[in-house]
Amino acid sequence: MPLLNHPTSSETNPLDLIIVGAGFAGLYALQRALNSNRSAVVLERGGDVGGTWYWNRYPGARCDVQSMEYSYSFDEALQQNWSWTERYAAQPEILDYANHVADRFALRPHIRFDTLADSMTFLEDCSLWRTKTAKGDVFYSRFCIMATGCLSSTNLPDFEGRDDFKGEAYHTGNWPHEPVDFTGKRVGIIGTGSSSIQSIPIIAASCAHLTVFQRTPNYSIPAHNGPIDEDYVQAIKQQYGDFRALNQQMFAGFGAHQSRWDASVFDLDESGRTQRFEARWQEGGLGFSSSFSDTGSNLEANQIAAEFVRNKIRGTVTDPETAEQLCPDQVLGCKRVCVDTDYYETYNRANVDLVSVKDHPIERITPKGLITNGTQYDFDLLIFATGFDAMTGTLLKIDIQGRGGITLAEKWSAGPVTYLGLAIDGFPNFFTVSGPGSPSVLSNMIVTIEQHVNWIMDCLDTMQARQTATIEATETASSDWVKAGNAIAAGTLFPTCNSWYLGANVPGKPRIFMPYVGGFPSYVEICENVKREGYPGFVFSN
Ligand code: NA7
């Protein structure tokens, strides 16, 4: 039974599981663990559940996967009972959902909030993990599940004078819990990724003046968000299982409801293509990127799609110079495409300015604002929408030591190496959920999370049946997995720009295309084969 009222476990009475993180991955892992009578404690650095949706409270924060898809499928009553209000759910509603799940499945008593996992050490003599928290608590467990999220370590660039600013300063990924009042304020925002693109229209509507500092323009597609269509909801709920199954056959684990089009851009003449792009633009959302079968793989096809978006920008933003500055020139989809409400339109407001820092990087932050290209910009409030040390940042902040005292930081010094994105050689009984080497951020995260956790729990069942003490990925299987992943990525257009998928947004970070890019269905097939064939690529020990 779980040690609910005890601050620590012991070497002689270890927990089955330490789970790090109480976002969607950690909550589901905990639910599955408790359901199979495994003792588990979740360590969560935040004050409550929700992970990404706990931290990213900036105005306009919203999921770019539709509500009926971005939700758990593991419990039929849950998916029937829960009601979403919008086509794309906003952060507060997703956080309510996470809280509802935590309460519904009585998970909270097993979660230690405000508790940072500080170090995790594999004790070879007893095959246990010892986890120490920043508060000084110590836990012993047979297994660890790292449900630490992919975008959970904020990237705050080391701008000269970064802490000198005397006004209010916030990072979008660590937003205050209290409402931030922009009324009458001069606001500066650095970055034009998804967080910025979602928040800019809302901030602009209430602040005195907004200056956007853009290094790289992004492609953004309108969400056409609005109240969810109840007939659509009922139609899905009548056959939710089938709907989930169809989505699992999609490359990214979602989007099965969208009109299908398996043809090449080159199958249609210009007017036919434009009609097709326009139809997808009107549908809105991430599906635009797959308007045709080859826009993600063929550079020329991609450029045609990209030019369609640029023309939309030119047709929306009235100042031609601003419009051109907003036009991206990298491959469409190379950086994650954004989904917005009135983003480009916002640049037609008199109180919004765009400043390119591409050729003239921010020189320094000053007490009053910042300097770029020799000009001082003054603000009352400065927002760092500068993204995350994605996929590896949070794991590497924890002092994780595997066999022989090797640290994860040493192991991954040249970039992350995993087997199936689930396991790391030299780190027995240690699993990552949606880690590098898995489809994770290129898929619907909740779908991926459920698949990973199910696979891990099946593995634990197998180990219990076989009475084995440890499971560990082999070095060969891990390096082969990384090589195979790199080979697939090299055949795509993904490595052609400086994206966070590649680690290129964090100075000094090794450049490896981190997510598995072969698609969710093929990934699942590989994982299922590994399971069916008795776990090749892993060694078990007693
Ligand atoms: P992103 O997408 O990583 O965006 C961060 C933005 O910050 C991006 O425009 C960066 O420009 C910019 N940035 C980062 N460092 C600097 C410096 N030093 N100077 C100027 N500009 C900088 O993070 P988000 O939070 O918006 O979104 C993350 C994900 O959340 C998103 O992909 C969705 O999946 C949801 P760059 O492009 O690197 O030139």
Coordinates of C-alpha atoms and ligand atoms in Angstrom, one line a residue:
M1 CA 0.0 0.0 0.0
P2 CA 1.2 3.6 -0.6
L3 CA 2.9 5.2 2.3
L4 CA 0.5 8.1 2.4
N5 CA 1.4 9.5 5.7
H6 CA 5.1 8.9 5.7
P7 CA 7.6 11.5 4.4
T8 CA 10.0 8.8 3.4
S9 CA 10.2 5.2 2.4
S10 CA 13.3 3.1 3.2
E11 CA 15.6 0.6 1.6
T12 CA 13.8 -2.2 3.4
N13 CA 10.4 -0.9 2.5
P14 CA 10.8 0.8 -0.9
L15 CA 8.0 2.2 -2.9
D16 CA 7.2 0.5 -6.2
L17 CA 7.4 3.9 -8.0
I18 CA 8.6 7.4 -7.8
I19 CA 7.0 9.5 -10.4
V20 CA 8.4 12.9 -11.1
G21 CA 5.8 15.4 -12.3
A22 CA 2.1 15.8 -11.9
G23 CA 1.1 16.9 -15.3
F24 CA -0.9 14.7 -17.6
A25 CA 1.8 12.1 -17.8
G26 CA 2.4 11.9 -14.0
L27 CA -1.4 11.8 -13.2
Y28 CA -2.0 9.0 -15.6
A29 CA 1.1 7.1 -14.5
L30 CA -0.1 7.4 -10.9
Q31 CA -3.7 6.4 -11.7
R32 CA -2.3 3.2 -13.5
A33 CA 0.1 2.5 -10.6
L34 CA -2.6 2.7 -8.0
N35 CA -5.0 0.7 -10.1
S36 CA -2.6 -2.1 -10.2
N37 CA -1.9 -1.9 -6.4
R38 CA 1.5 -0.4 -6.8
S39 CA 2.8 2.0 -4.2
A40 CA 3.7 5.3 -5.8
V41 CA 4.6 8.8 -4.8
V42 CA 4.6 11.7 -7.2
L43 CA 7.0 14.6 -6.7
E44 CA 5.8 17.8 -8.2
R45 CA 7.7 21.1 -8.1
G46 CA 4.5 23.1 -8.6
G47 CA 1.9 23.9 -6.0
D48 CA -0.7 21.8 -7.8
V49 CA -1.4 19.4 -10.7
G50 CA -1.4 20.3 -14.4
G51 CA 2.2 20.6 -15.4
T52 CA 2.4 22.8 -18.6
W53 CA -1.1 24.1 -17.8
Y54 CA -0.1 25.0 -14.3
W55 CA 2.8 27.1 -15.3
N56 CA 1.8 28.6 -18.6
R57 CA -0.9 31.0 -17.4
Y58 CA -0.1 33.8 -19.8
P59 CA -3.1 35.6 -21.4
G60 CA -4.4 33.6 -24.3
A61 CA -2.7 30.3 -23.4
R62 CA -4.6 27.7 -25.2
C63 CA -4.0 24.2 -26.7
D64 CA -3.4 23.9 -30.4
V65 CA -5.0 20.5 -30.5
Q66 CA -8.8 20.5 -30.4
S67 CA -10.5 19.8 -27.0
M68 CA -12.2 16.5 -28.0
E69 CA -8.8 15.1 -28.9
Y70 CA -6.6 16.7 -26.2
S71 CA -8.1 14.7 -23.4
Y72 CA -7.6 11.3 -21.8
S73 CA -9.2 8.2 -23.4
F74 CA -8.5 5.7 -20.6
D75 CA -11.8 6.1 -18.8
E76 CA -15.1 6.0 -20.7
A77 CA -17.0 7.6 -17.9
L78 CA -14.5 10.5 -17.7
Q79 CA -14.6 11.2 -21.4
Q80 CA -18.4 11.0 -21.4
N81 CA -18.9 13.2 -18.4
W82 CA -16.4 16.0 -19.1
S83 CA -17.7 18.9 -21.2
W84 CA -15.4 21.3 -23.0
T85 CA -16.8 24.7 -23.8
E86 CA -14.5 25.7 -26.7
R87 CA -13.2 24.1 -29.9
Y88 CA -9.7 24.8 -28.6
A89 CA -9.6 24.8 -24.8
A90 CA -8.0 27.6 -22.9
Q91 CA -5.5 27.1 -20.2
P92 CA -7.9 27.6 -17.2
E93 CA -10.3 25.0 -18.6
I94 CA -7.5 22.5 -19.2
L95 CA -6.2 23.1 -15.7
D96 CA -9.7 22.5 -14.3
Y97 CA -9.7 19.2 -16.2
A98 CA -6.4 18.2 -14.7
N99 CA -7.8 19.0 -11.3
H100 CA -11.0 17.1 -12.0
V101 CA -8.9 14.0 -13.0
A102 CA -6.8 14.3 -9.8
D103 CA -9.9 14.4 -7.7
R104 CA -12.0 11.9 -9.6
F105 CA -9.3 9.2 -9.3
A106 CA -8.3 10.3 -5.7
L107 CA -4.7 11.0 -6.8
R108 CA -3.9 14.0 -4.7
P109 CA -3.0 12.2 -1.5
H110 CA -0.1 10.5 -3.3
I111 CA 1.4 13.7 -4.7
R112 CA 3.9 15.8 -2.9
F113 CA 3.5 19.4 -4.1
D114 CA 6.1 22.1 -4.0
T115 CA 8.6 19.3 -4.0
L116 CA 11.5 19.3 -6.4
A117 CA 13.3 16.1 -7.2
D118 CA 16.9 17.1 -6.6
S119 CA 18.9 13.9 -7.1
M120 CA 18.1 10.4 -8.1
T121 CA 20.7 7.6 -7.7
F122 CA 20.6 4.0 -8.7
L123 CA 21.9 1.9 -5.8
E124 CA 23.5 -1.1 -7.5
D125 CA 23.8 -3.3 -4.4
C126 CA 20.0 -3.4 -3.8
S127 CA 18.7 -2.3 -7.3
L128 CA 16.8 0.5 -5.8
W129 CA 16.6 4.2 -6.8
R130 CA 17.2 6.7 -4.0
T131 CA 15.5 10.1 -4.7
K132 CA 16.3 13.1 -2.6
T133 CA 14.1 16.2 -2.8
A134 CA 15.2 19.8 -2.4
K135 CA 13.4 19.7 0.9
G136 CA 15.6 16.9 2.2
D137 CA 13.1 14.1 2.0
V138 CA 14.5 10.7 0.8
F139 CA 12.5 8.1 -1.1
Y140 CA 13.6 4.6 -2.1
S141 CA 11.8 3.0 -5.0
R142 CA 12.2 0.1 -7.4
F143 CA 11.2 2.1 -10.5
C144 CA 11.2 5.8 -11.6
I145 CA 9.0 7.3 -14.1
M146 CA 10.1 10.7 -15.3
A147 CA 6.9 12.5 -16.3
T148 CA 8.8 15.8 -16.4
G149 CA 7.3 17.2 -19.6
C150 CA 9.0 18.4 -22.7
L151 CA 8.5 22.2 -22.3
S152 CA 9.0 22.5 -18.6
S153 CA 12.3 24.3 -18.2
T154 CA 12.0 27.9 -19.3
N155 CA 14.7 29.4 -21.5
L156 CA 15.7 32.8 -20.2
P157 CA 18.5 34.0 -22.5
D158 CA 21.5 35.4 -20.8
F159 CA 21.0 39.0 -22.0
E160 CA 23.5 41.4 -20.6
G161 CA 21.9 43.2 -17.6
R162 CA 19.0 40.7 -17.6
D163 CA 18.1 41.4 -14.0
D164 CA 18.5 45.2 -14.2
F165 CA 15.0 46.0 -15.4
K166 CA 13.1 47.8 -12.6
G167 CA 9.5 47.3 -14.0
E168 CA 7.4 44.1 -13.9
A169 CA 9.1 41.2 -15.8
Y170 CA 7.6 37.8 -16.5
H171 CA 8.4 34.7 -18.5
T172 CA 5.4 33.3 -20.3
G173 CA 6.3 29.8 -19.0
N174 CA 6.3 30.9 -15.4
W175 CA 3.4 33.3 -15.3
P176 CA 2.1 34.8 -12.1
H177 CA -1.1 33.2 -10.6
E178 CA -2.6 36.6 -10.0
P179 CA -4.0 38.5 -12.9
V180 CA -1.5 40.9 -14.6
D181 CA -3.0 44.3 -15.4
F182 CA -1.7 45.8 -18.6
T183 CA -4.0 48.8 -18.5
G184 CA -2.2 52.0 -19.5
K185 CA 1.2 50.2 -19.5
R186 CA 4.0 50.2 -22.0
V187 CA 4.7 46.6 -22.7
G188 CA 7.6 44.9 -24.4
I189 CA 7.6 41.2 -25.5
I190 CA 10.6 39.3 -26.6
G191 CA 10.0 36.3 -28.9
T192 CA 7.4 35.4 -31.5
G193 CA 6.8 31.7 -30.8
S194 CA 3.4 30.2 -29.9
S195 CA 3.3 31.8 -26.4
S196 CA 3.8 35.2 -27.8
I197 CA 1.5 34.8 -30.7
Q198 CA -1.3 33.7 -28.4
S199 CA -0.8 36.5 -25.9
I200 CA 0.0 39.5 -28.2
P201 CA -3.6 40.1 -29.3
I202 CA -4.9 40.0 -25.8
I203 CA -2.2 42.2 -24.3
A204 CA -2.5 44.7 -27.2
A205 CA -6.2 45.1 -26.5
S206 CA -5.6 46.5 -23.0
C207 CA -2.1 48.0 -22.8
A208 CA -1.1 51.5 -23.8
H209 CA 1.5 50.3 -26.2
L210 CA 3.1 47.0 -27.1
T211 CA 6.5 46.5 -28.8
V212 CA 7.2 43.1 -30.1
F213 CA 10.8 42.0 -30.5
Q214 CA 11.1 39.4 -33.2
R215 CA 14.1 37.4 -34.1
T216 CA 12.4 34.8 -36.4
P217 CA 8.9 35.2 -37.7
N218 CA 6.7 32.2 -37.4
Y219 CA 4.0 30.7 -39.5
S220 CA 0.6 31.1 -37.8
I221 CA -2.7 29.7 -38.9
P222 CA -6.0 31.0 -37.6
A223 CA -7.7 28.7 -35.0
H224 CA -11.3 29.8 -35.9
N225 CA -11.9 29.1 -32.2
G226 CA -15.3 29.4 -30.7
P227 CA -17.9 27.6 -28.6
I228 CA -17.7 23.9 -29.2
D229 CA -20.5 22.6 -31.5
E230 CA -22.7 20.4 -29.2
D231 CA -23.9 18.2 -32.1
Y232 CA -20.3 17.5 -33.0
V233 CA -19.6 16.6 -29.3
Q234 CA -22.6 14.3 -29.1
A235 CA -21.7 12.6 -32.4
I236 CA -18.2 11.9 -31.1
K237 CA -19.3 10.8 -27.6
Q238 CA -21.6 8.2 -29.2
Q239 CA -18.6 6.5 -30.6
Y240 CA -15.7 8.0 -28.7
G241 CA -13.7 4.8 -28.8
D242 CA -13.8 4.7 -32.6
F243 CA -12.9 8.3 -32.8
R244 CA -9.8 7.7 -30.6
A245 CA -8.8 4.7 -32.6
L246 CA -9.0 6.7 -35.9
N247 CA -6.8 9.4 -34.3
Q248 CA -4.3 6.9 -33.2
Q249 CA -3.8 6.0 -36.9
M250 CA -2.9 9.5 -37.7
F251 CA 0.7 10.5 -38.1
A252 CA 0.5 12.9 -35.1
G253 CA -2.2 11.1 -33.2
F254 CA -4.9 13.6 -34.0
G255 CA -6.8 15.3 -36.8
A256 CA -8.8 12.3 -38.1
H257 CA -11.9 14.5 -38.3
Q258 CA -10.3 16.7 -40.9
S259 CA -11.0 16.3 -44.6
R260 CA -8.5 13.8 -46.1
W261 CA -6.4 14.6 -49.1
D262 CA -3.6 12.3 -50.0
A263 CA -2.6 14.1 -53.2
S264 CA 0.5 16.0 -54.0
V265 CA 0.6 19.8 -54.5
F266 CA 1.7 19.1 -58.0
D267 CA -1.5 17.1 -58.8
L268 CA -3.4 20.4 -59.1
D269 CA -2.9 23.6 -61.0
E270 CA -2.3 26.8 -59.2
S271 CA -6.0 27.7 -58.8
G272 CA -6.8 24.2 -57.6
R273 CA -4.0 24.3 -55.0
T274 CA -5.1 27.7 -53.8
Q275 CA -8.6 26.5 -53.3
R276 CA -7.3 23.5 -51.3
F277 CA -5.1 25.7 -49.2
E278 CA -7.9 28.1 -48.7
A279 CA -10.2 25.3 -47.5
R280 CA -7.7 24.2 -45.0
W281 CA -7.1 27.8 -43.9
Q282 CA -10.8 28.2 -43.3
E283 CA -10.8 24.9 -41.3
G284 CA -8.0 26.5 -39.3
G285 CA -5.4 25.0 -37.0
L286 CA -2.4 22.7 -37.5
G287 CA -4.1 20.7 -40.2
F288 CA -3.0 23.4 -42.7
S289 CA 0.5 22.0 -42.7
S290 CA -0.8 18.8 -44.2
S291 CA -3.0 20.4 -46.8
F292 CA -1.2 18.1 -49.3
S293 CA 0.7 14.8 -48.8
D294 CA 4.1 16.4 -49.8
T295 CA 4.2 19.8 -48.1
G296 CA 6.1 18.3 -45.2
S297 CA 8.6 16.3 -47.3
N298 CA 9.2 18.1 -50.6
L299 CA 10.9 21.5 -50.4
E300 CA 9.2 22.9 -53.5
A301 CA 5.8 21.8 -52.3
N302 CA 6.6 23.3 -48.9
Q303 CA 7.5 26.6 -50.5
I304 CA 4.2 26.8 -52.3
A305 CA 2.4 26.3 -49.0
A306 CA 4.6 28.8 -47.3
E307 CA 4.0 31.4 -50.0
F308 CA 0.2 30.9 -49.5
V309 CA 0.7 31.9 -45.8
R310 CA 2.9 34.8 -46.6
N311 CA 0.2 36.1 -49.0
K312 CA -2.3 35.8 -46.2
I313 CA 0.0 37.9 -44.0
R314 CA 0.4 40.5 -46.8
G315 CA -3.3 40.5 -47.2
T316 CA -3.9 41.1 -43.5
V317 CA -1.3 43.5 -42.3
T318 CA -1.9 46.9 -43.8
D319 CA 1.6 48.3 -43.4
P320 CA 3.6 46.6 -46.2
E321 CA 6.9 46.9 -44.3
T322 CA 5.5 45.3 -41.2
A323 CA 3.9 42.6 -43.3
E324 CA 7.2 41.7 -45.0
Q325 CA 8.9 41.6 -41.6
L326 CA 6.3 39.1 -40.4
C327 CA 6.8 36.8 -43.4
P328 CA 8.8 33.8 -42.4
D329 CA 11.3 32.3 -44.9
Q330 CA 12.2 29.1 -43.2
V331 CA 10.5 25.8 -44.2
L332 CA 6.9 25.7 -43.1
G333 CA 6.6 23.4 -40.1
C334 CA 10.3 23.3 -39.5
K335 CA 9.6 25.3 -36.3
R336 CA 6.3 24.3 -34.8
V337 CA 3.5 26.1 -36.6
C338 CA 1.4 28.4 -34.4
V339 CA -2.4 28.6 -34.1
D340 CA -3.8 32.0 -33.3
T341 CA -6.7 34.3 -32.9
D342 CA -6.2 37.7 -34.6
Y343 CA -2.4 37.6 -34.4
Y344 CA -1.6 39.2 -37.7
E345 CA -4.6 41.6 -37.4
T346 CA -3.1 42.9 -34.2
Y347 CA -0.3 44.6 -36.1
N348 CA -2.9 46.9 -37.7
R349 CA -3.5 48.5 -34.2
A350 CA -2.0 51.9 -33.7
N351 CA -0.6 50.8 -30.3
V352 CA 1.5 47.9 -31.6
D353 CA 5.0 48.0 -33.1
L354 CA 7.2 45.3 -34.4
V355 CA 11.0 45.5 -34.0
S356 CA 13.2 43.0 -35.7
V357 CA 16.2 41.8 -33.6
K358 CA 17.4 39.4 -36.3
D359 CA 20.3 41.6 -37.6
H360 CA 20.6 43.6 -34.4
P361 CA 20.2 41.3 -31.4
I362 CA 19.1 42.8 -28.1
E363 CA 22.3 44.5 -26.7
R364 CA 21.2 44.6 -23.1
I365 CA 18.3 44.9 -20.7
T366 CA 18.4 48.2 -18.9
P367 CA 16.6 49.5 -15.8
K368 CA 14.0 51.1 -18.0
G369 CA 13.7 48.5 -20.8
L370 CA 16.1 47.3 -23.4
I371 CA 18.5 48.4 -26.1
T372 CA 18.7 47.1 -29.6
N373 CA 20.4 48.6 -32.7
G374 CA 21.5 51.5 -30.5
T375 CA 17.9 52.5 -29.5
Q376 CA 16.6 52.4 -25.9
Y377 CA 13.0 51.2 -25.6
D378 CA 11.3 52.0 -22.3
F379 CA 8.7 49.8 -20.7
D380 CA 6.6 49.4 -17.6
L381 CA 6.4 45.7 -18.2
L382 CA 8.7 43.3 -20.0
I383 CA 7.7 39.8 -21.1
F384 CA 10.2 37.1 -22.0
A385 CA 8.3 34.8 -24.4
T386 CA 11.6 33.1 -25.1
G387 CA 10.6 29.4 -24.9
F388 CA 12.1 26.4 -23.2
D389 CA 15.1 24.2 -22.9
A390 CA 13.0 21.6 -24.5
M391 CA 12.8 17.9 -23.9
T392 CA 16.1 17.5 -22.0
G393 CA 16.2 20.6 -19.8
T394 CA 14.3 19.4 -16.8
L395 CA 15.8 15.9 -16.8
L396 CA 19.3 17.4 -16.9
K397 CA 18.6 19.7 -14.0
I398 CA 18.2 16.7 -11.7
D399 CA 21.4 15.0 -10.6
I400 CA 20.5 11.6 -12.0
Q401 CA 23.1 8.9 -11.5
G402 CA 22.9 5.4 -13.0
R403 CA 25.2 2.4 -12.9
G404 CA 28.7 3.1 -11.9
G405 CA 27.8 6.6 -10.8
I406 CA 27.5 7.9 -14.4
T407 CA 25.3 10.9 -14.5
L408 CA 22.7 11.6 -17.1
A409 CA 24.5 14.8 -18.0
E410 CA 27.6 12.8 -18.8
K411 CA 25.6 10.2 -20.7
W412 CA 23.9 12.9 -22.8
S413 CA 26.8 15.2 -23.2
A414 CA 26.6 14.8 -27.0
G415 CA 22.8 14.8 -27.0
P416 CA 20.1 12.6 -25.6
V417 CA 20.4 8.8 -26.3
T418 CA 17.4 6.7 -25.4
Y419 CA 15.9 3.4 -26.5
L420 CA 12.4 4.0 -27.9
G421 CA 12.4 7.3 -26.0
L422 CA 11.4 5.2 -23.0
A423 CA 14.7 3.9 -21.4
I424 CA 18.3 4.8 -21.1
D425 CA 21.2 2.3 -21.0
G426 CA 23.0 2.4 -17.7
F427 CA 19.8 3.6 -15.9
P428 CA 17.9 0.4 -15.0
N429 CA 14.2 0.6 -14.0
F430 CA 14.1 4.2 -15.1
F431 CA 11.5 5.3 -17.7
T432 CA 10.9 8.6 -19.5
V433 CA 7.5 9.6 -20.7
S434 CA 7.4 11.5 -24.0
G435 CA 11.1 11.8 -23.7
P436 CA 13.6 12.5 -26.5
G437 CA 13.5 9.7 -29.1
S438 CA 9.7 9.4 -28.8
P439 CA 7.0 11.1 -31.0
S440 CA 6.2 13.4 -28.0
V441 CA 6.1 17.0 -29.1
L442 CA 5.3 16.0 -32.7
S443 CA 2.1 14.3 -31.6
N444 CA -0.9 14.9 -29.5
M445 CA 0.8 14.7 -26.1
I446 CA -2.0 13.0 -24.3
V447 CA -2.3 10.2 -26.8
T448 CA 1.5 9.7 -26.6
I449 CA 1.4 9.9 -22.8
E450 CA -1.3 7.2 -22.5
Q451 CA 0.6 4.9 -24.9
H452 CA 3.9 5.3 -23.0
V453 CA 2.4 4.8 -19.6
N454 CA 0.5 1.7 -20.8
W455 CA 3.7 0.3 -22.3
I456 CA 5.6 0.9 -19.1
M457 CA 2.9 -0.6 -16.9
D458 CA 2.7 -3.7 -19.2
C459 CA 6.4 -4.0 -18.8
L460 CA 6.1 -3.8 -15.0
D461 CA 3.5 -6.6 -15.1
T462 CA 5.8 -8.7 -17.2
M463 CA 8.6 -8.2 -14.8
Q464 CA 6.4 -9.1 -11.9
A465 CA 5.3 -12.3 -13.7
R466 CA 8.9 -13.2 -14.5
Q467 CA 10.1 -12.1 -11.1
T468 CA 12.9 -10.0 -12.5
A469 CA 14.4 -7.2 -10.6
T470 CA 15.7 -4.9 -13.3
I471 CA 15.1 -4.0 -16.9
E472 CA 17.7 -1.9 -18.8
A473 CA 18.1 -0.8 -22.4
T474 CA 21.3 -2.1 -24.1
E475 CA 23.9 0.3 -25.4
T476 CA 23.5 -1.2 -28.9
A477 CA 19.8 -0.9 -29.0
S478 CA 20.0 2.7 -27.8
S479 CA 22.6 3.8 -30.3
D480 CA 20.7 2.0 -33.1
W481 CA 17.5 3.8 -32.1
V482 CA 19.2 7.2 -32.2
K483 CA 20.8 6.4 -35.5
A484 CA 17.5 5.2 -36.9
G485 CA 15.7 8.4 -35.6
N486 CA 18.4 10.6 -37.1
A487 CA 18.2 8.8 -40.4
I488 CA 14.4 9.4 -40.6
A489 CA 14.8 13.1 -39.5
A490 CA 17.5 13.6 -42.2
G491 CA 15.0 12.6 -44.8
T492 CA 12.6 15.3 -43.7
L493 CA 12.7 19.1 -43.8
F494 CA 12.8 19.4 -40.0
P495 CA 16.6 19.8 -39.6
T496 CA 16.7 22.8 -41.9
C497 CA 16.2 25.6 -39.4
N498 CA 17.1 26.6 -35.8
S499 CA 14.2 25.0 -33.9
W500 CA 13.9 23.9 -30.3
Y501 CA 13.3 20.4 -31.7
L502 CA 17.0 20.5 -32.6
G503 CA 18.1 22.2 -29.4
A504 CA 19.2 25.1 -31.5
N505 CA 17.4 27.7 -29.3
V506 CA 19.7 27.2 -26.3
P507 CA 23.3 28.2 -26.8
G508 CA 25.7 25.3 -26.4
K509 CA 23.1 22.6 -26.5
P510 CA 24.0 19.7 -28.7
R511 CA 22.2 19.8 -32.0
I512 CA 20.3 16.5 -32.3
F513 CA 16.8 16.2 -33.7
M514 CA 15.2 15.1 -30.5
P515 CA 11.6 13.8 -31.3
Y516 CA 11.0 10.6 -33.2
V517 CA 9.8 11.7 -36.5
G518 CA 8.5 8.5 -38.0
G519 CA 5.0 9.2 -36.9
F520 CA 2.9 7.9 -34.0
P521 CA 1.4 4.8 -35.7
S522 CA 4.8 3.4 -36.7
Y523 CA 6.2 4.2 -33.3
V524 CA 3.4 2.3 -31.6
E525 CA 4.0 -0.7 -33.9
I526 CA 7.7 -0.8 -33.0
C527 CA 6.9 -0.6 -29.2
E528 CA 4.2 -3.3 -29.5
N529 CA 6.6 -5.5 -31.4
V530 CA 9.3 -5.1 -28.7
K531 CA 6.7 -6.1 -26.1
R532 CA 5.4 -9.0 -28.1
E533 CA 8.9 -10.3 -28.9
G534 CA 10.0 -10.4 -25.3
Y535 CA 11.7 -7.0 -25.1
P536 CA 14.7 -7.3 -27.6
G537 CA 17.1 -4.4 -26.9
F538 CA 16.5 -4.7 -23.1
V539 CA 18.2 -6.9 -20.6
F540 CA 16.5 -8.2 -17.5
S541 CA 18.3 -9.3 -14.3
N542 CA 17.3 -11.0 -11.2
Ligands
NA7_1 P1 9.3 29.1 -28.7 O1 8.4 28.6 -29.8 O2 10.6 28.5 -28.5 O3 9.5 30.7 -29.0 C1 10.5 31.4 -28.4 C2 10.7 32.7 -29.1 O4 11.7 33.5 -28.4 C3 11.2 32.5 -30.5 O5 10.6 33.5 -31.3 C4 12.7 32.8 -30.4 O6 13.3 33.3 -31.5 C5 12.7 33.9 -29.3 N1 14.0 34.0 -28.7 C6 14.6 33.1 -27.9 N2 15.8 33.6 -27.5 C7 15.9 34.9 -28.0 C8 16.9 35.9 -28.0 N3 18.0 35.7 -27.3 N4 16.6 37.0 -28.6 C9 15.5 37.2 -29.3 N5 14.5 36.3 -29.4 C10 14.7 35.1 -28.7 O7 8.6 29.1 -27.3 P2 7.0 29.4 -27.0 O8 6.9 29.4 -25.5 O9 6.5 30.5 -27.8 O10 6.3 28.1 -27.5 C11 6.8 26.8 -27.1 C12 5.9 25.7 -27.6 O11 4.7 25.7 -26.7 C13 5.3 25.8 -28.9 O12 6.1 25.4 -29.9 C14 4.0 25.1 -28.8 O13 4.3 23.7 -29.0 C15 3.6 25.3 -27.5 P3 14.0 32.2 -32.6 O14 12.8 31.5 -33.2 O15 14.8 31.2 -31.7 O16 14.8 33.0 -33.4

